[in-house]
Amino acid sequence: MNSLINNAFQEISLVFDIGRDAGFRFPAPSYKLLTHLNACRFLQPRTAPPDRIATTIMTEAKQGDTVRLHYKGTLDDGSVFDSSEGRDPLEFTVGSGQIIVGLDRAIPGMKVGDEKTVKIAAEDAYGPHDPDAQQTVPRTQIPDSVPLEVGMQLQGQTADGQVMSVVVVSFSDEDVVLDANHPLAGKDLTFEIQITGIN
């Protein structure tokens, strides 16, 4: 191979020396030049070693990013309380307070395609159950058109016009006990999540 390369460069030198003496210019390599370069395999494509091939850097989620994820939420008994299956991914801004604190904290550092199981204590989810959030109201305050059932959710309005959701704990002909705690208050939660997009 070394002798082939040396011969190639001697031929190249000879071609250019003759051309220069004759006053020729070489806007492109001569046929002989290409022939020898081909013979020396200089025109064969070269593949970089695997450890030197550039890889795409995946963006990691950080505070202020808009993230999309699929999720499944379960309780300690394994029952599913919510899931994005069959729906669009949940979209939110990291650190904005749009989702519960425990889940929000788990997002930074994740990349598109990453999956994670996150266990969240009640304090970092919907908070502890507050007994003072229960209130007894006269049955007459509930419209007759509403067929009451234990566990059903109702929407009420506070004195300052704020809309809030309550759950029927119990009722009689005279009174209805309503609970303003979130249905998941006081419960530890587990989320299985997968990141589908980061902007």
Coordinates of N, CA, C and O in Angstrom, one line a residue:
M1 N 0.8 -1.2 0.0 CA 0.0 0.0 0.0 C 0.9 1.3 0.0 O 0.6 2.2 -0.7
N2 N 2.0 1.2 0.8 CA 2.9 2.4 0.8 C 3.5 2.7 -0.5 O 3.6 3.9 -0.9
S3 N 3.9 1.7 -1.3 CA 4.5 1.9 -2.6 C 3.4 2.5 -3.5 O 3.7 3.3 -4.4
L4 N 2.2 2.0 -3.4 CA 1.1 2.5 -4.2 C 0.8 4.0 -4.0 O 0.6 4.7 -4.9
I5 N 0.9 4.4 -2.7 CA 0.7 5.8 -2.4 C 1.8 6.6 -2.9 O 1.6 7.7 -3.5
N6 N 3.1 6.1 -2.7 CA 4.2 6.9 -3.2 C 4.1 7.1 -4.7 O 4.4 8.2 -5.2
N7 N 3.8 6.0 -5.4 CA 3.6 6.1 -6.9 C 2.6 7.1 -7.3 O 2.7 7.8 -8.3
A8 N 1.5 7.1 -6.5 CA 0.4 8.0 -6.8 C 0.8 9.4 -6.7 O 0.6 10.3 -7.6
F9 N 1.6 9.8 -5.7 CA 2.0 11.2 -5.5 C 3.1 11.5 -6.5 O 3.2 12.7 -6.9
Q10 N 3.9 10.5 -6.9 CA 4.9 10.8 -8.0 C 4.2 11.2 -9.3 O 4.6 12.1 -10.0
E11 N 3.2 10.4 -9.6 CA 2.4 10.6 -10.8 C 1.7 12.0 -10.7 O 1.7 12.8 -11.7
I12 N 1.1 12.3 -9.6 CA 0.4 13.6 -9.4 C 1.4 14.7 -9.6 O 1.2 15.7 -10.3
S13 N 2.6 14.6 -9.0 CA 3.6 15.6 -9.1 C 4.1 15.8 -10.6 O 4.2 16.9 -11.1
L14 N 4.2 14.7 -11.3 CA 4.6 14.7 -12.7 C 3.5 15.4 -13.6 O 3.9 16.3 -14.4
V15 N 2.3 15.1 -13.3 CA 1.2 15.7 -14.1 C 1.2 17.2 -13.9 O 1.1 18.0 -14.9
F16 N 1.3 17.7 -12.7 CA 1.2 19.1 -12.4 C 2.5 19.8 -12.9 O 2.5 21.0 -13.3
D17 N 3.7 19.1 -12.8 CA 4.9 19.8 -13.3 C 4.8 20.0 -14.8 O 5.1 21.1 -15.3
I18 N 4.3 19.0 -15.6 CA 4.2 19.1 -17.0 C 3.2 20.2 -17.4 O 3.4 21.0 -18.2
G19 N 2.1 20.2 -16.7 CA 1.0 21.2 -16.9 C 1.5 22.6 -16.7 O 1.2 23.5 -17.4
R20 N 2.3 22.8 -15.6 CA 2.8 24.1 -15.2 C 3.7 24.6 -16.3 O 3.7 25.7 -16.7
D21 N 4.6 23.7 -16.8 CA 5.6 24.0 -17.8 C 4.9 24.5 -19.1 O 5.4 25.3 -19.9
A22 N 3.7 23.8 -19.4 CA 3.0 24.1 -20.6 C 2.1 25.3 -20.5 O 1.4 25.7 -21.4
G23 N 2.0 25.9 -19.3 CA 1.2 27.0 -19.0 C -0.3 26.7 -18.8 O -1.1 27.5 -18.9
F24 N -0.5 25.4 -18.5 CA -1.9 25.0 -18.2 C -2.3 25.3 -16.8 O -1.5 25.4 -15.9
R25 N -3.6 25.5 -16.6 CA -4.2 25.6 -15.3 C -5.1 24.4 -15.1 O -5.6 23.8 -16.0
F26 N -5.2 24.0 -13.8 CA -6.0 22.8 -13.5 C -7.2 23.2 -12.6 O -7.1 23.2 -11.4
P27 N -8.3 23.6 -13.2 CA -9.4 24.0 -12.4 C -10.1 22.9 -11.6 O -10.7 23.0 -10.7
A28 N -9.8 21.6 -12.1 CA -10.3 20.4 -11.5 C -9.3 19.4 -11.5 O -8.4 19.4 -12.4
P29 N -9.3 18.4 -10.7 CA -8.2 17.3 -10.7 C -8.3 16.6 -12.0 O -9.3 16.4 -12.6
S30 N -7.1 16.2 -12.5 CA -7.0 15.5 -13.8 C -7.5 14.1 -13.6 O -7.7 13.6 -12.5
Y31 N -7.7 13.4 -14.7 CA -8.2 12.0 -14.7 C -7.2 11.1 -14.0 O -7.6 10.3 -13.2
K32 N -5.9 11.4 -14.3 CA -4.9 10.5 -13.6 C -4.9 10.7 -12.1 O -4.7 9.8 -11.4
L33 N -5.1 11.9 -11.7 CA -5.1 12.2 -10.3 C -6.3 11.4 -9.6 O -6.1 10.8 -8.6
L34 N -7.5 11.5 -10.2 CA -8.6 10.8 -9.7 C -8.4 9.3 -9.7 O -8.8 8.6 -8.8
T35 N -7.7 8.8 -10.7 CA -7.5 7.4 -10.8 C -6.6 6.9 -9.7 O -6.9 5.9 -9.0
H36 N -5.6 7.6 -9.4 CA -4.7 7.2 -8.3 C -5.3 7.4 -6.9 O -5.1 6.6 -6.1
L37 N -6.1 8.5 -6.8 CA -6.7 8.7 -5.5 C -7.7 7.5 -5.2 O -7.8 7.1 -4.1
N38 N -8.4 7.1 -6.3 CA -9.3 6.0 -6.1 C -8.6 4.7 -5.8 O -9.0 4.0 -4.9
A39 N -7.4 4.5 -6.4 CA -6.7 3.3 -6.2 C -6.2 3.3 -4.8 O -6.0 2.2 -4.2
C40 N -5.9 4.4 -4.2 CA -5.4 4.5 -2.8 C -6.5 4.5 -1.8 O -6.3 4.7 -0.6
R41 N -7.8 4.4 -2.3 CA -8.9 4.3 -1.4 C -9.2 5.6 -0.7 O -9.8 5.7 0.4
F42 N -8.6 6.8 -1.2 CA -8.8 8.0 -0.5 C -10.2 8.5 -0.6 O -10.6 9.4 0.2
L43 N -11.0 8.0 -1.6 CA -12.3 8.5 -1.8 C -13.4 7.7 -1.2 O -14.5 7.9 -1.3
Q44 N -13.0 6.6 -0.4 CA -13.9 5.8 0.3 C -14.5 6.6 1.5 O -13.8 7.3 2.2
P45 N -15.8 6.5 1.7 CA -16.4 7.2 2.9 C -15.8 6.7 4.2 O -15.6 5.4 4.3
R46 N -15.5 7.5 5.1 CA -14.9 7.1 6.4 C -16.0 7.3 7.5 O -16.6 8.3 7.6
T47 N -16.1 6.3 8.3 CA -17.1 6.3 9.4 C -16.4 6.5 10.7 O -15.4 5.9 11.0
A48 N -16.9 7.5 11.4 CA -16.3 7.8 12.7 C -16.4 6.7 13.7 O -17.4 5.9 13.6
P49 N -15.5 6.5 14.6 CA -15.6 5.4 15.6 C -16.9 5.7 16.4 O -17.3 6.8 16.6
P50 N -17.5 4.6 16.9 CA -18.7 4.7 17.6 C -18.6 5.7 18.8 O -19.6 6.4 19.1
D51 N -17.4 5.7 19.4 CA -17.3 6.6 20.6 C -17.2 8.1 20.2 O -17.2 9.0 21.1
R52 N -17.1 8.4 18.9 CA -16.9 9.7 18.5 C -18.1 10.2 17.7 O -18.1 11.3 17.2
I53 N -19.1 9.4 17.5 CA -20.3 9.8 16.8 C -21.1 10.7 17.6 O -21.4 10.4 18.8
A54 N -21.5 11.9 17.1 CA -22.2 12.9 17.9 C -23.6 12.3 18.2 O -24.3 11.7 17.4
T55 N -24.1 12.6 19.4 CA -25.4 12.2 19.9 C -26.2 13.4 20.2 O -25.7 14.5 20.5
T56 N -27.5 13.3 20.0 CA -28.4 14.4 20.3 C -28.6 14.6 21.8 O -28.8 13.6 22.5
I57 N -28.4 15.8 22.3 CA -28.5 16.1 23.7 C -30.0 16.3 24.0 O -30.7 17.2 23.5
M58 N -30.6 15.4 24.9 CA -32.0 15.5 25.3 C -32.1 16.6 26.3 O -31.4 16.8 27.2
T59 N -33.2 17.5 26.1 CA -33.4 18.6 27.0 C -34.0 18.0 28.3 O -34.9 17.2 28.3
E60 N -33.5 18.5 29.5 CA -34.0 18.1 30.8 C -35.0 19.2 31.2 O -34.8 20.4 31.0
A61 N -36.1 18.7 31.8 CA -37.1 19.7 32.3 C -36.6 20.5 33.5 O -35.8 20.0 34.3
K62 N -37.0 21.8 33.5 CA -36.5 22.6 34.6 C -37.6 23.6 34.9 O -38.7 23.7 34.2
Q63 N -37.4 24.4 36.0 CA -38.4 25.4 36.4 C -38.8 26.3 35.2 O -37.9 26.8 34.5
G64 N -40.1 26.5 35.0 CA -40.5 27.4 34.0 C -40.8 26.8 32.7 O -41.4 27.4 31.8
D65 N -40.4 25.5 32.5 CA -40.7 24.8 31.2 C -42.1 24.3 31.2 O -42.7 24.0 32.3
T66 N -42.7 24.3 30.0 CA -44.0 23.7 29.8 C -43.8 22.2 29.5 O -43.1 21.8 28.6
V67 N -44.4 21.3 30.3 CA -44.2 19.9 30.2 C -45.5 19.2 30.0 O -46.6 19.6 30.4
R68 N -45.4 18.1 29.2 CA -46.6 17.3 28.9 C -46.3 15.9 29.4 O -45.2 15.4 29.1
L69 N -47.2 15.3 30.1 CA -46.9 13.9 30.6 C -48.2 13.1 30.7 O -49.3 13.6 30.8
H70 N -48.1 11.8 30.5 CA -49.1 10.8 30.8 C -48.9 10.3 32.2 O -47.8 10.2 32.7
Y71 N -50.0 10.0 32.9 CA -49.9 9.6 34.3 C -51.0 8.6 34.7 O -52.1 8.5 34.0
K72 N -50.7 7.9 35.7 CA -51.8 7.1 36.4 C -51.6 7.2 37.9 O -50.5 7.0 38.4
G73 N -52.6 7.6 38.6 CA -52.6 7.8 40.0 C -53.3 6.7 40.7 O -54.4 6.4 40.4
T74 N -52.6 6.1 41.8 CA -53.2 5.1 42.5 C -53.1 5.4 44.0 O -52.3 6.1 44.5
L75 N -54.0 4.7 44.8 CA -54.0 4.8 46.3 C -53.2 3.7 46.8 O -52.7 2.8 46.1
D76 N -53.0 3.6 48.2 CA -52.2 2.6 48.8 C -52.8 1.2 48.5 O -52.1 0.2 48.6
D77 N -54.1 1.1 48.3 CA -54.8 -0.2 48.1 C -54.7 -0.6 46.6 O -55.2 -1.7 46.2
G78 N -54.0 0.2 45.8 CA -53.9 -0.1 44.4 C -55.0 0.4 43.5 O -54.9 0.3 42.2
S79 N -56.0 0.9 44.0 CA -57.1 1.4 43.2 C -56.7 2.7 42.5 O -55.9 3.5 43.0
V80 N -57.1 2.8 41.2 CA -56.8 4.0 40.4 C -57.8 5.1 40.6 O -59.0 4.9 40.5
F81 N -57.3 6.3 41.0 CA -58.2 7.4 41.2 C -58.2 8.4 40.0 O -59.2 9.2 39.9
D82 N -57.2 8.3 39.2 CA -57.2 9.1 38.0 C -56.2 8.6 37.0 O -55.2 8.0 37.4
S83 N -56.4 8.9 35.7 CA -55.4 8.4 34.7 C -55.7 9.3 33.4 O -56.8 9.7 33.2
S84 N -54.6 9.4 32.7 CA -54.7 10.2 31.4 C -54.9 9.2 30.2 O -54.9 9.6 29.1
E85 N -55.1 7.9 30.5 CA -55.2 6.9 29.5 C -56.5 7.3 28.6 O -57.5 7.5 29.1
G86 N -56.2 7.3 27.3 CA -57.3 7.6 26.4 C -57.6 9.1 26.3 O -58.5 9.5 25.6
R87 N -56.7 9.9 26.9 CA -56.9 11.4 26.9 C -55.6 12.0 26.4 O -54.5 11.4 26.4
D88 N -55.6 13.3 26.2 CA -54.4 14.0 25.9 C -53.5 14.1 27.1 O -54.0 14.1 28.2
P89 N -52.2 14.2 26.9 CA -51.3 14.3 28.1 C -51.6 15.6 28.9 O -52.1 16.6 28.4
L90 N -51.4 15.5 30.2 CA -51.5 16.6 31.1 C -50.4 17.7 30.8 O -49.2 17.3 30.6
E91 N -50.8 18.9 30.6 CA -49.8 20.0 30.3 C -49.8 21.0 31.4 O -50.9 21.5 31.8
F92 N -48.6 21.4 31.8 CA -48.5 22.4 32.9 C -47.1 23.0 32.9 O -46.2 22.5 32.2
T93 N -46.9 24.1 33.6 CA -45.6 24.8 33.7 C -45.0 24.3 35.0 O -45.6 24.5 36.1
V94 N -43.8 23.8 35.0 CA -43.0 23.4 36.1 C -42.8 24.5 37.1 O -42.4 25.6 36.7
G95 N -43.2 24.3 38.4 CA -42.9 25.3 39.4 C -44.0 26.4 39.5 O -43.9 27.3 40.3
S96 N -45.1 26.2 38.7 CA -46.1 27.3 38.7 C -47.2 27.1 39.7 O -48.1 27.9 39.9
G97 N -47.2 25.9 40.4 CA -48.3 25.6 41.3 C -49.5 25.0 40.7 O -50.6 24.9 41.3
Q98 N -49.4 24.7 39.4 CA -50.6 24.1 38.7 C -50.9 22.7 39.1 O -52.1 22.2 38.8
I99 N -50.0 22.0 39.6 CA -50.2 20.6 40.0 C -49.7 20.5 41.5 O -49.1 21.4 42.0
I100 N -50.0 19.3 42.1 CA -49.6 19.2 43.5 C -48.1 19.2 43.7 O -47.4 18.8 42.8
V101 N -47.7 19.7 44.8 CA -46.3 20.0 45.1 C -45.4 18.8 44.9 O -44.3 18.8 44.3
G102 N -45.8 17.6 45.5 CA -45.0 16.4 45.4 C -44.7 16.0 44.0 O -43.6 15.5 43.7
L103 N -45.7 16.1 43.1 CA -45.5 15.7 41.7 C -44.6 16.8 41.0 O -43.8 16.4 40.2
D104 N -44.9 18.0 41.3 CA -44.1 19.1 40.6 C -42.6 19.0 40.9 O -41.8 19.2 40.1
R105 N -42.3 18.6 42.1 CA -40.9 18.4 42.5 C -40.2 17.3 41.8 O -38.9 17.3 41.7
A106 N -40.9 16.3 41.3 CA -40.3 15.1 40.7 C -40.0 15.4 39.2 O -39.3 14.5 38.6
I107 N -40.4 16.5 38.6 CA -40.3 16.7 37.2 C -38.9 17.2 36.8 O -38.3 16.7 35.8
P108 N -38.3 18.2 37.4 CA -37.0 18.7 37.0 C -35.9 17.6 36.8 O -35.8 16.7 37.7
G109 N -35.2 17.6 35.7 CA -34.2 16.6 35.4 C -34.7 15.5 34.6 O -33.9 14.7 34.0
M110 N -36.0 15.4 34.4 CA -36.5 14.3 33.5 C -36.4 14.8 32.1 O -36.5 16.0 31.8
K111 N -36.4 13.8 31.1 CA -36.3 14.1 29.7 C -37.5 13.4 29.0 O -38.1 12.6 29.6
V112 N -37.7 13.8 27.8 CA -38.8 13.2 27.0 C -38.6 11.7 26.9 O -37.5 11.3 26.5
G113 N -39.6 10.9 27.2 CA -39.5 9.5 27.1 C -39.2 8.9 28.5 O -39.4 7.7 28.7
D114 N -38.7 9.7 29.4 CA -38.4 9.2 30.8 C -39.7 8.7 31.5 O -40.8 9.4 31.3
E115 N -39.6 7.7 32.3 CA -40.7 7.2 33.1 C -40.3 7.1 34.5 O -39.1 6.9 34.8
K116 N -41.2 7.4 35.4 CA -40.9 7.4 36.8 C -42.1 7.1 37.7 O -43.2 7.4 37.3
T117 N -41.9 6.4 38.8 CA -43.0 6.2 39.8 C -42.7 7.1 41.0 O -41.6 7.0 41.5
V118 N -43.6 7.9 41.3 CA -43.5 8.9 42.4 C -44.5 8.6 43.5 O -45.7 8.6 43.3
K119 N -43.9 8.4 44.7 CA -44.8 8.2 45.9 C -44.9 9.6 46.6 O -43.8 10.2 46.9
I120 N -46.1 10.0 46.9 CA -46.3 11.4 47.5 C -47.1 11.3 48.7 O -48.2 10.7 48.8
A121 N -46.5 11.8 49.8 CA -47.2 11.8 51.1 C -48.4 12.8 51.0 O -48.4 13.8 50.2
A122 N -49.4 12.6 51.9 CA -50.6 13.5 51.8 C -50.2 14.9 52.0 O -50.8 15.8 51.4
E123 N -49.2 15.2 52.8 CA -48.8 16.6 53.0 C -48.4 17.3 51.8 O -48.5 18.5 51.6
D124 N -47.8 16.6 50.8 CA -47.3 17.1 49.6 C -48.3 16.9 48.4 O -48.0 17.2 47.3
A125 N -49.5 16.4 48.8 CA -50.5 16.1 47.7 C -51.7 17.1 48.0 O -51.6 18.3 47.7
Y126 N -52.8 16.6 48.6 CA -53.9 17.4 48.9 C -54.1 17.8 50.3 O -55.1 18.3 50.8
G127 N -53.0 17.6 51.1 CA -53.0 18.0 52.5 C -53.7 17.0 53.4 O -54.4 16.1 52.9
P128 N -53.6 17.2 54.7 CA -54.3 16.4 55.7 C -55.8 16.6 55.7 O -56.2 17.7 55.2
H129 N -56.5 15.7 56.1 CA -58.0 15.9 56.2 C -58.3 16.8 57.4 O -57.8 16.6 58.5
D130 N -59.1 17.9 57.1 CA -59.4 18.9 58.1 C -60.8 18.7 58.6 O -61.8 18.9 57.9
P131 N -61.0 18.3 59.9 CA -62.3 18.0 60.4 C -63.2 19.3 60.4 O -64.4 19.3 60.3
D132 N -62.5 20.5 60.5 CA -63.2 21.7 60.6 C -63.8 22.1 59.2 O -64.6 23.1 59.1
A133 N -63.4 21.4 58.2 CA -63.9 21.7 56.8 C -65.3 21.1 56.6 O -65.9 21.3 55.6
Q134 N -65.8 20.3 57.6 CA -67.2 19.8 57.5 C -68.2 20.8 58.1 O -67.9 21.5 59.1
Q135 N -69.3 20.9 57.5 CA -70.3 21.8 57.9 C -71.7 21.2 57.7 O -72.0 20.5 56.7
T136 N -72.6 21.5 58.7 CA -74.0 21.0 58.6 C -74.9 22.2 58.2 O -74.8 23.3 58.8
V137 N -75.7 21.9 57.1 CA -76.5 23.0 56.6 C -78.0 22.5 56.6 O -78.2 21.2 56.5
P138 N -78.9 23.3 56.7 CA -80.4 22.9 56.6 C -80.7 22.2 55.3 O -80.2 22.6 54.3
R139 N -81.5 21.2 55.4 CA -81.8 20.5 54.1 C -82.5 21.4 53.1 O -82.4 21.2 51.9
T140 N -83.2 22.4 53.6 CA -83.9 23.3 52.8 C -82.9 24.2 51.9 O -83.4 24.8 50.9
Q141 N -81.6 24.2 52.2 CA -80.7 24.9 51.4 C -80.3 24.1 50.1 O -79.7 24.7 49.2
I142 N -80.6 22.9 50.1 CA -80.3 22.1 48.9 C -81.6 22.0 48.0 O -82.7 21.6 48.5
P143 N -81.5 22.4 46.8 CA -82.7 22.3 45.9 C -83.4 20.9 45.9 O -82.7 19.9 45.9
D144 N -84.7 20.9 45.9 CA -85.4 19.6 45.9 C -85.1 18.8 44.7 O -85.3 17.6 44.6
S145 N -84.7 19.5 43.6 CA -84.4 18.8 42.4 C -83.1 18.0 42.4 O -82.8 17.2 41.5
V146 N -82.3 18.2 43.5 CA -81.1 17.4 43.7 C -81.3 16.2 44.5 O -81.6 16.3 45.7
P147 N -81.3 15.0 43.9 CA -81.5 13.7 44.7 C -80.2 13.4 45.5 O -79.2 12.9 44.9
L148 N -80.2 13.7 46.8 CA -79.0 13.5 47.6 C -78.5 12.0 47.7 O -79.4 11.1 47.9
E149 N -77.2 11.8 47.7 CA -76.6 10.5 47.9 C -75.3 10.8 48.7 O -74.6 11.7 48.4
V150 N -75.0 9.9 49.6 CA -73.8 10.0 50.3 C -72.6 9.8 49.4 O -72.6 8.8 48.6
G151 N -71.6 10.7 49.4 CA -70.5 10.6 48.5 C -70.6 11.5 47.3 O -69.6 11.7 46.6
M152 N -71.8 12.0 47.0 CA -72.0 12.8 45.8 C -71.3 14.1 46.0 O -71.2 14.6 47.1
Q153 N -70.8 14.7 44.9 CA -70.2 16.0 44.9 C -71.2 17.1 44.5 O -72.0 17.0 43.6
L154 N -71.1 18.2 45.3 CA -72.0 19.4 45.0 C -71.1 20.6 44.9 O -69.9 20.6 45.4
Q155 N -71.5 21.6 44.2 CA -70.8 22.9 44.1 C -71.6 23.9 44.9 O -72.8 24.1 44.7
G156 N -70.8 24.6 45.7 CA -71.4 25.7 46.5 C -70.7 27.0 46.3 O -69.7 27.0 45.6
Q157 N -71.2 28.0 46.9 CA -70.6 29.4 46.7 C -70.5 30.0 48.1 O -71.4 30.0 48.9
T158 N -69.3 30.5 48.3 CA -69.0 31.1 49.6 C -69.6 32.5 49.6 O -70.1 33.0 48.6
A159 N -69.5 33.2 50.8 CA -70.0 34.5 51.0 C -69.4 35.5 50.0 O -70.0 36.5 49.6
D160 N -68.1 35.3 49.7 CA -67.4 36.2 48.8 C -67.5 35.8 47.3 O -66.8 36.4 46.5
G161 N -68.4 34.9 47.0 CA -68.6 34.5 45.6 C -67.7 33.4 45.1 O -67.8 33.1 43.9
Q162 N -66.9 32.9 45.9 CA -65.9 31.8 45.4 C -66.7 30.5 45.3 O -67.4 30.1 46.2
V163 N -66.5 29.8 44.2 CA -67.1 28.5 44.0 C -66.2 27.4 44.6 O -65.0 27.4 44.5
M164 N -66.8 26.5 45.3 CA -66.1 25.4 46.0 C -66.9 24.1 45.9 O -68.1 24.1 45.8
S165 N -66.2 23.0 45.8 CA -66.8 21.7 45.7 C -66.9 21.1 47.1 O -66.0 21.2 47.9
V166 N -68.0 20.4 47.4 CA -68.2 19.8 48.7 C -68.7 18.4 48.4 O -69.3 18.1 47.3
V167 N -68.6 17.5 49.4 CA -69.0 16.1 49.3 C -70.1 15.9 50.4 O -69.9 16.3 51.5
V168 N -71.2 15.2 50.0 CA -72.2 14.9 51.0 C -71.7 13.7 51.9 O -71.4 12.6 51.4
V169 N -71.6 14.0 53.2 CA -71.2 13.0 54.1 C -72.4 12.2 54.6 O -72.4 11.0 54.7
S170 N -73.4 12.9 55.0 CA -74.7 12.3 55.5 C -75.8 13.3 55.3 O -75.6 14.5 55.1
F171 N -77.0 12.8 55.4 CA -78.2 13.8 55.3 C -79.4 13.1 56.0 O -79.5 11.9 56.2
S172 N -80.3 14.0 56.4 CA -81.6 13.6 57.0 C -82.7 14.5 56.4 O -82.4 15.4 55.5
D173 N -83.9 14.4 56.9 CA -84.9 15.3 56.4 C -84.7 16.7 56.8 O -85.2 17.7 56.2
E174 N -83.9 16.9 57.9 CA -83.7 18.3 58.4 C -82.3 18.9 58.0 O -82.2 20.1 57.7
D175 N -81.3 18.0 58.0 CA -79.9 18.6 57.8 C -79.1 17.8 56.8 O -79.4 16.6 56.5
V176 N -78.1 18.4 56.3 CA -77.1 17.8 55.3 C -75.7 18.1 55.8 O -75.4 19.3 56.1
V177 N -74.9 17.1 56.0 CA -73.5 17.3 56.4 C -72.6 17.3 55.1 O -72.6 16.3 54.4
L178 N -71.9 18.4 54.9 CA -71.1 18.6 53.7 C -69.6 18.7 54.2 O -69.3 19.3 55.2
D179 N -68.8 18.1 53.3 CA -67.3 18.1 53.6 C -66.6 18.9 52.5 O -66.7 18.5 51.3
A180 N -65.9 20.0 52.8 CA -65.2 20.8 51.9 C -63.8 20.3 51.6 O -63.0 20.9 50.8
N181 N -63.3 19.2 52.3 CA -62.0 18.7 52.0 C -62.0 18.1 50.6 O -63.0 17.6 50.1
H182 N -60.8 18.1 50.0 CA -60.6 17.5 48.7 C -60.9 16.0 48.9 O -60.5 15.4 50.0
P183 N -61.5 15.3 48.0 CA -61.7 13.8 48.2 C -60.5 13.0 48.5 O -60.5 11.9 49.1
L184 N -59.3 13.5 48.0 CA -58.0 12.8 48.3 C -57.3 13.4 49.5 O -56.1 13.0 49.7
A185 N -57.8 14.3 50.2 CA -57.2 14.8 51.4 C -56.9 13.7 52.4 O -57.7 12.9 52.6
G186 N -55.7 13.8 53.0 CA -55.3 12.8 54.0 C -54.8 11.5 53.4 O -54.5 10.5 54.1
K187 N -54.7 11.4 52.1 CA -54.3 10.1 51.4 C -52.9 10.3 50.8 O -52.6 11.3 50.1
D188 N -52.1 9.2 51.0 CA -50.8 9.1 50.2 C -51.1 8.7 48.8 O -52.0 7.8 48.6
L189 N -50.4 9.2 47.9 CA -50.7 8.9 46.4 C -49.4 8.4 45.8 O -48.3 8.7 46.1
T190 N -49.7 7.6 44.7 CA -48.6 7.1 43.9 C -48.9 7.4 42.4 O -50.0 7.1 42.0
F191 N -47.9 8.0 41.7 CA -48.1 8.4 40.3 C -47.1 7.7 39.5 O -45.9 7.6 39.8
E192 N -47.6 7.0 38.4 CA -46.7 6.5 37.4 C -46.8 7.5 36.2 O -47.8 7.8 35.7
I193 N -45.6 8.1 35.9 CA -45.6 9.2 34.9 C -44.6 8.9 33.7 O -43.7 8.2 33.9
Q194 N -44.9 9.5 32.6 CA -44.0 9.4 31.4 C -44.1 10.8 30.7 O -45.1 11.3 30.4
I195 N -42.9 11.4 30.6 CA -42.8 12.7 29.9 C -42.9 12.5 28.4 O -42.2 11.7 27.8
T196 N -43.8 13.3 27.8 CA -44.0 13.2 26.4 C -43.6 14.5 25.6 O -43.5 14.5 24.4
G197 N -43.4 15.6 26.3 CA -42.9 16.8 25.7 C -42.4 17.8 26.7 O -42.9 17.9 27.8
I198 N -41.4 18.6 26.2 CA -40.9 19.7 27.0 C -40.7 20.9 26.1 O -40.0 20.8 25.0
N199 N -41.2 22.1 26.5 CA -41.0 23.3 25.8 C -40.5 24.4 26.7 O -40.9 24.4 27.8

